[in-house]
mmCIF file of C-alpha atoms in Angstrom:
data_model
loop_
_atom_site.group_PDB
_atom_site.id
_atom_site.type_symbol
_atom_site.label_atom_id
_atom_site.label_comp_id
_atom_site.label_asym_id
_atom_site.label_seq_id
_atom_site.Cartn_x
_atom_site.Cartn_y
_atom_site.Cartn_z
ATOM 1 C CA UNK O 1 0.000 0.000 0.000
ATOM 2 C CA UNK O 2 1.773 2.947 -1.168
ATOM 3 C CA UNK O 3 1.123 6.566 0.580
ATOM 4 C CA UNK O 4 0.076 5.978 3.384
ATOM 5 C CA UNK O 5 -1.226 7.879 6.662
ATOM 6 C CA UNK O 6 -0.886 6.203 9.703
ATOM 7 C CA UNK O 7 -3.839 3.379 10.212
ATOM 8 C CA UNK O 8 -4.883 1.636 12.579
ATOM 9 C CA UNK O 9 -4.328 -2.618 12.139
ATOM 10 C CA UNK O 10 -8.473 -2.958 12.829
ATOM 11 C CA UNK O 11 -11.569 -1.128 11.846
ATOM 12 C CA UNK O 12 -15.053 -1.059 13.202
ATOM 13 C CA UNK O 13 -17.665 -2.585 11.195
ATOM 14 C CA UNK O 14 -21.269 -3.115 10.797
ATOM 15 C CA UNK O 15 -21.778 -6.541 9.072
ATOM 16 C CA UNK O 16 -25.029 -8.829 8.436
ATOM 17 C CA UNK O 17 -24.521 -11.665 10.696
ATOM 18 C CA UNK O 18 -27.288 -13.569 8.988
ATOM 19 C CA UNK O 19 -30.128 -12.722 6.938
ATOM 20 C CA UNK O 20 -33.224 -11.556 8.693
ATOM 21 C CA UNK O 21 -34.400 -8.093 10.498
ATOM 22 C CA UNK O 22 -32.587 -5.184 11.404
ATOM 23 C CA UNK O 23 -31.054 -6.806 14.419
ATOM 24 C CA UNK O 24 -29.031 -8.652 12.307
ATOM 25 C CA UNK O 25 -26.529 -5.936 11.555
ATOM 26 C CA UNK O 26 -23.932 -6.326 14.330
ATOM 27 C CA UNK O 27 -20.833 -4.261 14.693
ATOM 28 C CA UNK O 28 -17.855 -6.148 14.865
ATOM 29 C CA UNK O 29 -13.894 -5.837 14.306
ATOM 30 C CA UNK O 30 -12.883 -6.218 10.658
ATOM 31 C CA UNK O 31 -9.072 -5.931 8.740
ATOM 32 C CA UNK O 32 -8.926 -2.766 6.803
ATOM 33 C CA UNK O 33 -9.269 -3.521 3.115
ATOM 34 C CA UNK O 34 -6.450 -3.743 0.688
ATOM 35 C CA UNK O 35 -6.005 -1.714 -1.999
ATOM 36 C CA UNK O 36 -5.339 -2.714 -5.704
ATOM 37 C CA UNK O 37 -4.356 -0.492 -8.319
ATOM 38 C CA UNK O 38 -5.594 2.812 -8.613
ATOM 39 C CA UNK O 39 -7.826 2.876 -5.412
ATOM 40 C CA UNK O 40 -8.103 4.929 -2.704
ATOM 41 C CA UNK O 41 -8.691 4.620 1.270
ATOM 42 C CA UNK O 42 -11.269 6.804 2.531
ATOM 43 C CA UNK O 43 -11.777 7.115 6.444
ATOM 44 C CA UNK O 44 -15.259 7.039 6.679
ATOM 45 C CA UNK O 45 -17.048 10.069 8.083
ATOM 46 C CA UNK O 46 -20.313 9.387 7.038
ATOM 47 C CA UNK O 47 -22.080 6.692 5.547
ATOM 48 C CA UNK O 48 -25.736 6.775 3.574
ATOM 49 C CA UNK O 49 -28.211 3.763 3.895
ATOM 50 C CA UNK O 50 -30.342 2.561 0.822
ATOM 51 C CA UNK O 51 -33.174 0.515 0.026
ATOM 52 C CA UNK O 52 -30.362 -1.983 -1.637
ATOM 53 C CA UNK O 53 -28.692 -2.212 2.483
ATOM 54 C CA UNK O 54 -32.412 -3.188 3.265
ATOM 55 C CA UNK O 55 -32.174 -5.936 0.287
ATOM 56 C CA UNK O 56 -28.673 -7.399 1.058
ATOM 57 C CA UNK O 57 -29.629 -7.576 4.753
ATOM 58 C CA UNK O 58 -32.587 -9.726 4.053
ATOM 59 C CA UNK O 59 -30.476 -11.943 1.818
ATOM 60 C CA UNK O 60 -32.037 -10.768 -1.379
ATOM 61 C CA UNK O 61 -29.276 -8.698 -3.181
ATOM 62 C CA UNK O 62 -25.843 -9.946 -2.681
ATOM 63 C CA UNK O 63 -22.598 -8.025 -2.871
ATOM 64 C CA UNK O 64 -21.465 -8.521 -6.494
ATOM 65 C CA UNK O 65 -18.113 -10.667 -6.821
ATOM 66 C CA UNK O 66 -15.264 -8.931 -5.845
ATOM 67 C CA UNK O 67 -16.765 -6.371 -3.351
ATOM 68 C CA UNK O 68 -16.688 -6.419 0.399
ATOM 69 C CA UNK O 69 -19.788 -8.466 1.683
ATOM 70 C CA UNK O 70 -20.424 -5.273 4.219
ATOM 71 C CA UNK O 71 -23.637 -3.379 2.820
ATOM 72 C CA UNK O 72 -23.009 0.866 2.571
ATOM 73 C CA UNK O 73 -23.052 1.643 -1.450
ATOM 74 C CA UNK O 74 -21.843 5.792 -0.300
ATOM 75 C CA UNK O 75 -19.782 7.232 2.204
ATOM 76 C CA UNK O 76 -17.598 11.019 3.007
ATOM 77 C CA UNK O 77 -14.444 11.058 4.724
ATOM 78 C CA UNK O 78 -11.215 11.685 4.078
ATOM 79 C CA UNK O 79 -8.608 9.958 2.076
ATOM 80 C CA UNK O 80 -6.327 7.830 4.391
ATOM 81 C CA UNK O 81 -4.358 6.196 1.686
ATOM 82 C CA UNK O 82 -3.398 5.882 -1.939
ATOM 83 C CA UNK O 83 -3.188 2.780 -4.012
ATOM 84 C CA UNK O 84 -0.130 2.187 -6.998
ATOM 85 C CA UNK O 85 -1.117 4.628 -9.652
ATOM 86 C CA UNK O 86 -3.778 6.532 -7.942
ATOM 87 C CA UNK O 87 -2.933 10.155 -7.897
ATOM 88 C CA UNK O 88 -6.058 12.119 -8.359
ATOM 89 C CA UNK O 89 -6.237 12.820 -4.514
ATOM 90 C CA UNK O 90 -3.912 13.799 -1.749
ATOM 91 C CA UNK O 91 -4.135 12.160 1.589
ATOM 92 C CA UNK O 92 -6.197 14.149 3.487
ATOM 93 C CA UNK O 93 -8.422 15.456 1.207
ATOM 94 C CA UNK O 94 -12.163 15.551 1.434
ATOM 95 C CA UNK O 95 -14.169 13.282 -0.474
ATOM 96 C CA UNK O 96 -17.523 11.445 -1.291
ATOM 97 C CA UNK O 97 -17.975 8.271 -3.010
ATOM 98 C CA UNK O 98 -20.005 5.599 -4.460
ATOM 99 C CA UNK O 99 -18.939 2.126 -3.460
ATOM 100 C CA UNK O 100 -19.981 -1.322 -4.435
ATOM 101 C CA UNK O 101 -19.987 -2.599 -1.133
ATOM 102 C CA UNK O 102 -18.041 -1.785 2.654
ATOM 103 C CA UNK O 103 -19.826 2.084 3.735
ATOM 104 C CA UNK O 104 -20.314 0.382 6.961
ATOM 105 C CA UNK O 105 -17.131 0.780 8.712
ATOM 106 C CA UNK O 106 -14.482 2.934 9.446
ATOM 107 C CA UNK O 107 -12.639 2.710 6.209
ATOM 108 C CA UNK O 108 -13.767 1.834 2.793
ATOM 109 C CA UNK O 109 -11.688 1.281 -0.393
ATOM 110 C CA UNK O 110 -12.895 2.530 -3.839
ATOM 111 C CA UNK O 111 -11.120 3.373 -6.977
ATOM 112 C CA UNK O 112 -10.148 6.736 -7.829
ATOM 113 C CA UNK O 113 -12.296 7.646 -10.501
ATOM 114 C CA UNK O 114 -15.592 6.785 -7.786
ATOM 115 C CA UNK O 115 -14.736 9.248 -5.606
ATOM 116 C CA UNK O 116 -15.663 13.185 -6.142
ATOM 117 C CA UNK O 117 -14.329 16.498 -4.356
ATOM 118 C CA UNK O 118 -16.598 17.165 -1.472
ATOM 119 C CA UNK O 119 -19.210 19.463 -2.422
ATOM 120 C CA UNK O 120 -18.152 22.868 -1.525
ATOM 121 C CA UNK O 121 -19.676 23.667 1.819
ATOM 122 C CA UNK O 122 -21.074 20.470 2.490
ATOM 123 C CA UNK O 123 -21.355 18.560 5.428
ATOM 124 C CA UNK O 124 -20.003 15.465 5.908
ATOM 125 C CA UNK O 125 -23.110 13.955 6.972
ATOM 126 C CA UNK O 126 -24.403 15.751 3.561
ATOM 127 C CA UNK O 127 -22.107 14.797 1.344
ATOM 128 C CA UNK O 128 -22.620 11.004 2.580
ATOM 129 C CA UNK O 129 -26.207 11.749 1.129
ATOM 130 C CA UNK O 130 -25.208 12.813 -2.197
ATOM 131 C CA UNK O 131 -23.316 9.649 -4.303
ATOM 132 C CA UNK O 132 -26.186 6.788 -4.497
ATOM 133 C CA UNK O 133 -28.907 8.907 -5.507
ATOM 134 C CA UNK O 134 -27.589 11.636 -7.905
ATOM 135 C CA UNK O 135 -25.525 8.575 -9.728
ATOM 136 C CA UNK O 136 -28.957 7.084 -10.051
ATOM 137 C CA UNK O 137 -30.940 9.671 -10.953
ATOM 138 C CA UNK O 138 -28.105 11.549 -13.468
ATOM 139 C CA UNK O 139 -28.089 8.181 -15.100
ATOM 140 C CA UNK O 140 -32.062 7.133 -15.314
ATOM 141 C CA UNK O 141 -33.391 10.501 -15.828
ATOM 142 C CA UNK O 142 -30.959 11.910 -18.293
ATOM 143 C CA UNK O 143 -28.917 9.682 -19.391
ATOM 144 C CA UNK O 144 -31.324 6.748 -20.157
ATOM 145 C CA UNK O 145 -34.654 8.537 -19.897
ATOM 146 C CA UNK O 146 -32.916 11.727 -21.993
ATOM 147 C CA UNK O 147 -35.227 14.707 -20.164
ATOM 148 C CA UNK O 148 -35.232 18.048 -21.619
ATOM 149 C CA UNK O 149 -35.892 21.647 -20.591
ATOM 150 C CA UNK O 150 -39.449 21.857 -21.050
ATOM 151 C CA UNK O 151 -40.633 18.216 -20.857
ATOM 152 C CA UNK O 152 -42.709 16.680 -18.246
ATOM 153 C CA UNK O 153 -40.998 13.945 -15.451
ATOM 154 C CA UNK O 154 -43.287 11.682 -13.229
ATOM 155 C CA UNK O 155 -41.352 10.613 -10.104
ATOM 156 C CA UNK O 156 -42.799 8.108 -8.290
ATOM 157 C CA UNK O 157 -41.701 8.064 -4.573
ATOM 158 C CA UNK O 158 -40.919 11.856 -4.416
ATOM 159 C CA UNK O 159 -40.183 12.101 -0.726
ATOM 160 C CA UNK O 160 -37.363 8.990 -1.147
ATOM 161 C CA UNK O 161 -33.963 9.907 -1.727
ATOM 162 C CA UNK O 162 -34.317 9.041 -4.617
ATOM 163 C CA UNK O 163 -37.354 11.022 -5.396
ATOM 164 C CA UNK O 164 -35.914 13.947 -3.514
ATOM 165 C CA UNK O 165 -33.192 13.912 -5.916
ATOM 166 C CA UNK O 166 -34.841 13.751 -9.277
ATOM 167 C CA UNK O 167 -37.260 16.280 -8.628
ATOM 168 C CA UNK O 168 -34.357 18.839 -7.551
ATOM 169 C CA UNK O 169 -32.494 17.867 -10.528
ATOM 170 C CA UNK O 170 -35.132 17.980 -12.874
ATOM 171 C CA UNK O 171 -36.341 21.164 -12.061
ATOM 172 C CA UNK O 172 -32.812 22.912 -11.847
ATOM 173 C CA UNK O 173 -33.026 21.688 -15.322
ATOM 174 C CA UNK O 174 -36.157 23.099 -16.661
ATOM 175 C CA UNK O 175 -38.326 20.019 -16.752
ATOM 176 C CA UNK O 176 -41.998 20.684 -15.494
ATOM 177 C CA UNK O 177 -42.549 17.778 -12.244
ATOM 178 C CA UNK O 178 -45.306 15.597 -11.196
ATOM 179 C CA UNK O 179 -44.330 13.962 -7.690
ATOM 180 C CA UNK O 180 -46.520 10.883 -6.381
ATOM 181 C CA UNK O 181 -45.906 10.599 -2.749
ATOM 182 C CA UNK O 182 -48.319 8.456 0.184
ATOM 183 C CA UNK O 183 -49.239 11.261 2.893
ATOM 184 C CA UNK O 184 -50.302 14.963 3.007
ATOM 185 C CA UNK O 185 -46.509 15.527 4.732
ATOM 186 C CA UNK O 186 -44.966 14.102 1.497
ATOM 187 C CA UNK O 187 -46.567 16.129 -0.966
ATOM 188 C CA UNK O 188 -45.412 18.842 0.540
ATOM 189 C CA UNK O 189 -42.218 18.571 0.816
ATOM 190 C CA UNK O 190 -42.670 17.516 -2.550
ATOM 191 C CA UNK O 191 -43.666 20.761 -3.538
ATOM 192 C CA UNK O 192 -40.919 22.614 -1.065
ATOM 193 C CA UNK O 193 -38.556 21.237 -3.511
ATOM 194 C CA UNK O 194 -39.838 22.184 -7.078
ATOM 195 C CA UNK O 195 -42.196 19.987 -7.916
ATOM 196 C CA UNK O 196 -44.910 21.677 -10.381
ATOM 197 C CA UNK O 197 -47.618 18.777 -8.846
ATOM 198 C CA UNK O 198 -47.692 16.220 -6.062
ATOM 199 C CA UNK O 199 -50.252 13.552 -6.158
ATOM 200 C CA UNK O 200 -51.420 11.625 -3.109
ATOM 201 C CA UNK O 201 -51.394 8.231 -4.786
ATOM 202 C CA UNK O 202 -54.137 7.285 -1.810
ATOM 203 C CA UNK O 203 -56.156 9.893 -2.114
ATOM 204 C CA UNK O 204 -56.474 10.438 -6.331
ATOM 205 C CA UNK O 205 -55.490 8.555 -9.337
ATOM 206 C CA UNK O 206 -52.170 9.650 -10.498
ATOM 207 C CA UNK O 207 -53.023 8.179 -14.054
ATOM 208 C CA UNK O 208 -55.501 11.404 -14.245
ATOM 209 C CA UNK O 209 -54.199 13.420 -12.431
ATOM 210 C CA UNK O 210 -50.807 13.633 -14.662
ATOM 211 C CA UNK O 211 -53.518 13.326 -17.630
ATOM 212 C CA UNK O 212 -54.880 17.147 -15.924
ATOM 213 C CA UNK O 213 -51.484 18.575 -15.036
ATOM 214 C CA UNK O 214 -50.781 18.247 -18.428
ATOM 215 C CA UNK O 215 -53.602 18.891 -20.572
ATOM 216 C CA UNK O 216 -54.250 15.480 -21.525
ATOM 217 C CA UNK O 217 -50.727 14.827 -22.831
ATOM 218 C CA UNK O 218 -49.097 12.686 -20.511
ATOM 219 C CA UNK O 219 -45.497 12.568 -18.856
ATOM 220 C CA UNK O 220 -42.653 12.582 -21.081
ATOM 221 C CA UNK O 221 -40.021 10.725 -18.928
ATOM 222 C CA UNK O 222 -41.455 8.214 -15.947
ATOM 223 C CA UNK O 223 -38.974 7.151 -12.881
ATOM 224 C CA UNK O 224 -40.509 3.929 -11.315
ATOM 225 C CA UNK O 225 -39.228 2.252 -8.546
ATOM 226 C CA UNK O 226 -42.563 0.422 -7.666
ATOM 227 C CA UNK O 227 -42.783 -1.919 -11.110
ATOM 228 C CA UNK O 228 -46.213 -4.415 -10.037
ATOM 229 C CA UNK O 229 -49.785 -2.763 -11.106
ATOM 230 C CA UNK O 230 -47.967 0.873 -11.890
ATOM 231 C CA UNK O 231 -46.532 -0.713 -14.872
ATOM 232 C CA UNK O 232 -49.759 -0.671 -16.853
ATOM 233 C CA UNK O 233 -50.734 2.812 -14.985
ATOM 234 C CA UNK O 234 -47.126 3.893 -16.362
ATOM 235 C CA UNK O 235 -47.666 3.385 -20.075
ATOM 236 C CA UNK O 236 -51.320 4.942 -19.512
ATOM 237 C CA UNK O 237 -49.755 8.406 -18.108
ATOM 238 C CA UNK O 238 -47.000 8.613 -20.492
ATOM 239 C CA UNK O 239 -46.999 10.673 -23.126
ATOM 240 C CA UNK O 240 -46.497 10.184 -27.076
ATOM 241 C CA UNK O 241 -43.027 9.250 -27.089
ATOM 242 C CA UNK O 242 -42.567 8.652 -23.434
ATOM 243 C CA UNK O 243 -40.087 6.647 -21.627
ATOM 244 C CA UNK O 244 -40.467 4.903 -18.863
ATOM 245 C CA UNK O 245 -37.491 4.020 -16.377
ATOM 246 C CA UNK O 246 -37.654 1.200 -14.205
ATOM 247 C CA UNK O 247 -35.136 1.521 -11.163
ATOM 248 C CA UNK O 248 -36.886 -1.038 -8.684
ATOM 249 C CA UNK O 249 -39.988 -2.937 -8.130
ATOM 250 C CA UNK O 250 -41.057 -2.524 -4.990
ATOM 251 C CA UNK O 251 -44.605 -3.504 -5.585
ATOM 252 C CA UNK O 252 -43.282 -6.701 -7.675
ATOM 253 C CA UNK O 253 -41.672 -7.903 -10.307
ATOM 254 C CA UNK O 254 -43.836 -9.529 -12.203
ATOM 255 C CA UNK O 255 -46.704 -7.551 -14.234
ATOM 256 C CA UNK O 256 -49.706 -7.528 -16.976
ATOM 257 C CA UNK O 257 -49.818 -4.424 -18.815
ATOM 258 C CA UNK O 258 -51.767 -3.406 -22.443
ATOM 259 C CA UNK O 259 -48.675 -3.583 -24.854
ATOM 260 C CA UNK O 260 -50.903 -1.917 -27.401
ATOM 261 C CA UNK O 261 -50.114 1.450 -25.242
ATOM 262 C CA UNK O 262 -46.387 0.870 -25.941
ATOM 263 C CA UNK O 263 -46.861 0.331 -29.706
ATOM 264 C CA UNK O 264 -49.600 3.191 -30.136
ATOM 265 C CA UNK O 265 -47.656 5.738 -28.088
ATOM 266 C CA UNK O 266 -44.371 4.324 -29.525
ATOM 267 C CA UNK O 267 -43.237 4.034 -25.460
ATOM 268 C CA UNK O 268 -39.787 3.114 -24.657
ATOM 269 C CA UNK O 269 -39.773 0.942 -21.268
ATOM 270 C CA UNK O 270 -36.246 0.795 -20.146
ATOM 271 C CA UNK O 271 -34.332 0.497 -16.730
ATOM 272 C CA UNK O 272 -31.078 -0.293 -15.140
ATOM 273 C CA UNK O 273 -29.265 -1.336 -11.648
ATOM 274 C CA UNK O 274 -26.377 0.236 -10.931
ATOM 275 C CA UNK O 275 -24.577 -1.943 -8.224
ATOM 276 C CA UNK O 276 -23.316 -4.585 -10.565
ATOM 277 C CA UNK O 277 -21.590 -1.750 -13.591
ATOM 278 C CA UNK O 278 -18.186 -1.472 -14.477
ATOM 279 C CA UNK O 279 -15.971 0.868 -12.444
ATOM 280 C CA UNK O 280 -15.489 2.805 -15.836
ATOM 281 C CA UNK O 281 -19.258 3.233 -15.894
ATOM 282 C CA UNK O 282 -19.659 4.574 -12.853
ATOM 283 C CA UNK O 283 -16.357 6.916 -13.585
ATOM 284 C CA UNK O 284 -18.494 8.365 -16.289
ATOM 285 C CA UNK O 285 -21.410 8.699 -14.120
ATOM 286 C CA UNK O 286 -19.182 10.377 -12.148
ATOM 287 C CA UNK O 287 -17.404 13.052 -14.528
ATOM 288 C CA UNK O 288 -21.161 14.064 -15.801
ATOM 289 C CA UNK O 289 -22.102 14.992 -12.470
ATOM 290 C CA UNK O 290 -18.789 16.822 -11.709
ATOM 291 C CA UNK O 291 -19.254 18.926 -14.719
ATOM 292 C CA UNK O 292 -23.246 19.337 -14.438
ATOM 293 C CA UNK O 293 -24.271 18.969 -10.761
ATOM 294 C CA UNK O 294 -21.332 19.853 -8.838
ATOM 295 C CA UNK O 295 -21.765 23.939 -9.382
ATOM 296 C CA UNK O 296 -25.786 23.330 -8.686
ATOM 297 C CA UNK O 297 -24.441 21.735 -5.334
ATOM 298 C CA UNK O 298 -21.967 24.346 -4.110
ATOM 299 C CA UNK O 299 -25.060 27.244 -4.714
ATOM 300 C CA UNK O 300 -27.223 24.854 -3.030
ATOM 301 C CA UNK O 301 -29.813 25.179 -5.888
ATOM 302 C CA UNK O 302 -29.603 21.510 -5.074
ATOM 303 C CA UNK O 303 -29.085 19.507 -1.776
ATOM 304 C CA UNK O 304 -29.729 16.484 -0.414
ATOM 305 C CA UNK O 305 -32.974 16.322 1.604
ATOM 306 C CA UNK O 306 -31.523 14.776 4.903
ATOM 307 C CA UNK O 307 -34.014 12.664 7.450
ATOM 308 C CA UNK O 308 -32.418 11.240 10.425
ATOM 309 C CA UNK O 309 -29.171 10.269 11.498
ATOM 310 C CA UNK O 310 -27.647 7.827 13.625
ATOM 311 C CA UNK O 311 -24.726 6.563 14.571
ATOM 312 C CA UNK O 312 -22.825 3.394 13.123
ATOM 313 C CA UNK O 313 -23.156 0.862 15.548
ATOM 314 C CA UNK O 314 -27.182 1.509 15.348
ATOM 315 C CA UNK O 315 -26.870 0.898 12.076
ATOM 316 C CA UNK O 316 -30.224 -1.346 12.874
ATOM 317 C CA UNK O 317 -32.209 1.517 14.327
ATOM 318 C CA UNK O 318 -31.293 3.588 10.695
ATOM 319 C CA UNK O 319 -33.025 0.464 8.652
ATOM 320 C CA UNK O 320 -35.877 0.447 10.861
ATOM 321 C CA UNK O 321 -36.530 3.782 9.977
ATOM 322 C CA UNK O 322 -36.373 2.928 5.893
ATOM 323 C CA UNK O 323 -38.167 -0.140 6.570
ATOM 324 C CA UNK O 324 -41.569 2.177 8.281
ATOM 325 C CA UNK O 325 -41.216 3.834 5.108
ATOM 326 C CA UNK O 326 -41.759 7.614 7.386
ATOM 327 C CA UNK O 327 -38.844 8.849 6.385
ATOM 328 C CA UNK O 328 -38.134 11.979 3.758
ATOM 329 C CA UNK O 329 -35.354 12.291 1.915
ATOM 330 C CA UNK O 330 -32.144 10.649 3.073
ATOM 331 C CA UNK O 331 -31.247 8.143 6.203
ATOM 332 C CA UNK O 332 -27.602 8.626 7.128
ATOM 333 C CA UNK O 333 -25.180 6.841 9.306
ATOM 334 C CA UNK O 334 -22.708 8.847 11.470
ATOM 335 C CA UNK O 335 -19.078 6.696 11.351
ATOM 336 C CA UNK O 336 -16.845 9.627 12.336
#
């Protein structure tokens, strides 16, 4: 390991001792990771949670091969140590990143090109908050989903992270916004962000209600993370042209839907996971956002919406709050 601070020979960790509840995360002693080429050691500050930590934990979405088996897919801290090659960073410098695995613990290695500058005048707890979701959303929204200034985006989940995220983003970039969110709370904080519309999906249809907001056209660009009966919904709110981005399904996996809709409206019905992508992916994930979202970040014309924090070792207490589904915006672990 080549430039290196001092470390210590052990780290704290919170690891899934088997698959199950919440209670199952247990903090324990781990090694610090090695590096390989062109990676660097971050001391962990702060650490995000995400609906993929639920997943893992339960034994439903394993680390892919090569990562660490600990769940945490973002993390801030500082930069500890430098792997052969890597020279983007100096030790010591202030950093967030996204990770395929390890944000659970005191130190976390990732490969250069993963890891951003700190958002100028950020928190650490905030900049924890920021990887996951903006690589996510940059991707689905406008890389896959290709939204324009002027077009319409229906988010489902607005008061997620996720959510929270896209509608910021998509407004900053001149896209009119239809939120769906589950409470009276979460509509409005919806709206507090920039959406246009937020739809109570218990209260009203959002299938006409997006028909209203938008004169009977439909949405341009869908995100979905619920998949199950909103698939059919989807393809009846879109618009001529629409596409429709699939990032989970958290309503199930399996669906019927009128394919006629697709072909009529010439829909496009994509999605993506980004857990499992090349490193060299995610790098240009990461340059885009550098370049695009970066500036919007240090003006704080966009910022992560941040729930509750805790600290690492109640890890548990942090899924528990995902898991009542209460939360807006983004659940964040204190490691620092």
């Amino acid at each position: 390991m080549a430039h290196v601070a001092k470390l210590p020979a052990k780290m704290l960790a919170v690891a899934i001792s088997q698959p199950g509840g919440p209670r199952v995360l247990k903090a324990e002693k781990r090694d610090l990771p090695e590096l390989g080429a062109g990676e660097i050691l971050i001391r962990v500050h702060a650490a995000g949670v995400n609906r993929p930590d639920v997943q893992q934990r339960k034994g439903a979405y394993p680390a892919p091969p090569g990562a660490s088996d600990l769940p945490g897919l973002e993390v801030s801290g500082e930069v500890a140590a430098r792997g052969e090659g890597a020279a983007r960073f100096r030790i010591g410098d202030a950093v967030c990143a996204l990770t395929p695995g390890g944000g659970y613990a005191e130190y976390v290695r990732v490969h250069e090109s993963n890891a951003l500058p700190m958002p100028a005048g950020f928190t650490f707890t905030e900049a924890a908050a920021v990887p996951e979701t903006f690589f996510t959303v940059w991707h689905n929204v406008f890389e896959r989903g290709a939204l324009k200034a002027g077009e319409t985006l229906l988010v489902h989940g607005g008061s997620s992270g996720i959510g929270t995220t896209a509608i910021q983003l998509a407004s900053a970039f001149g896209a009119y916004v239809i939120a769906t969110a589950g409470s009276e709370d979460k509509c409005a904080a919806c709206l507090k962000l920039g959406a246009d519309r937020a739809i109570n999906y218990k209260d009203e249809d959002f299938v006409a209600a997006v028909k209203d907001a938008t004169d009977g056209k439909g949405a341009n660009v869908i995100l979905d993370m619920v998949g199950g009966d909103y698939v059919g919904r989807n393809y009846q709110a879109a618009a001529v042209d629409g596409r429709i981005v699939q990032i989970a399904t958290q309503g199930g996996a399996v669906a019927s839907a009128d394919f006629s809709k697709l072909m009529v409206k010439r829909l496009t019905h994509t999605g993506s996971t980004l857990r499992p992508r090349t490193t060299e992916f995610k790098a240009g994930i990461a340059a885009a956002l550098e370049a695009q979202v970066w500036p919007l970040l240090a003006t704080r014309r966009v910022a992560p919406v941040m729930d509750m924090i805790f600290p690492l070792k109640e890890a548990w207490r942090a899924h528990e709050r995902m898991e009542e589904g209460e939360h807006i915006g983004k659940i964040v672990l204190d490691v620092g």
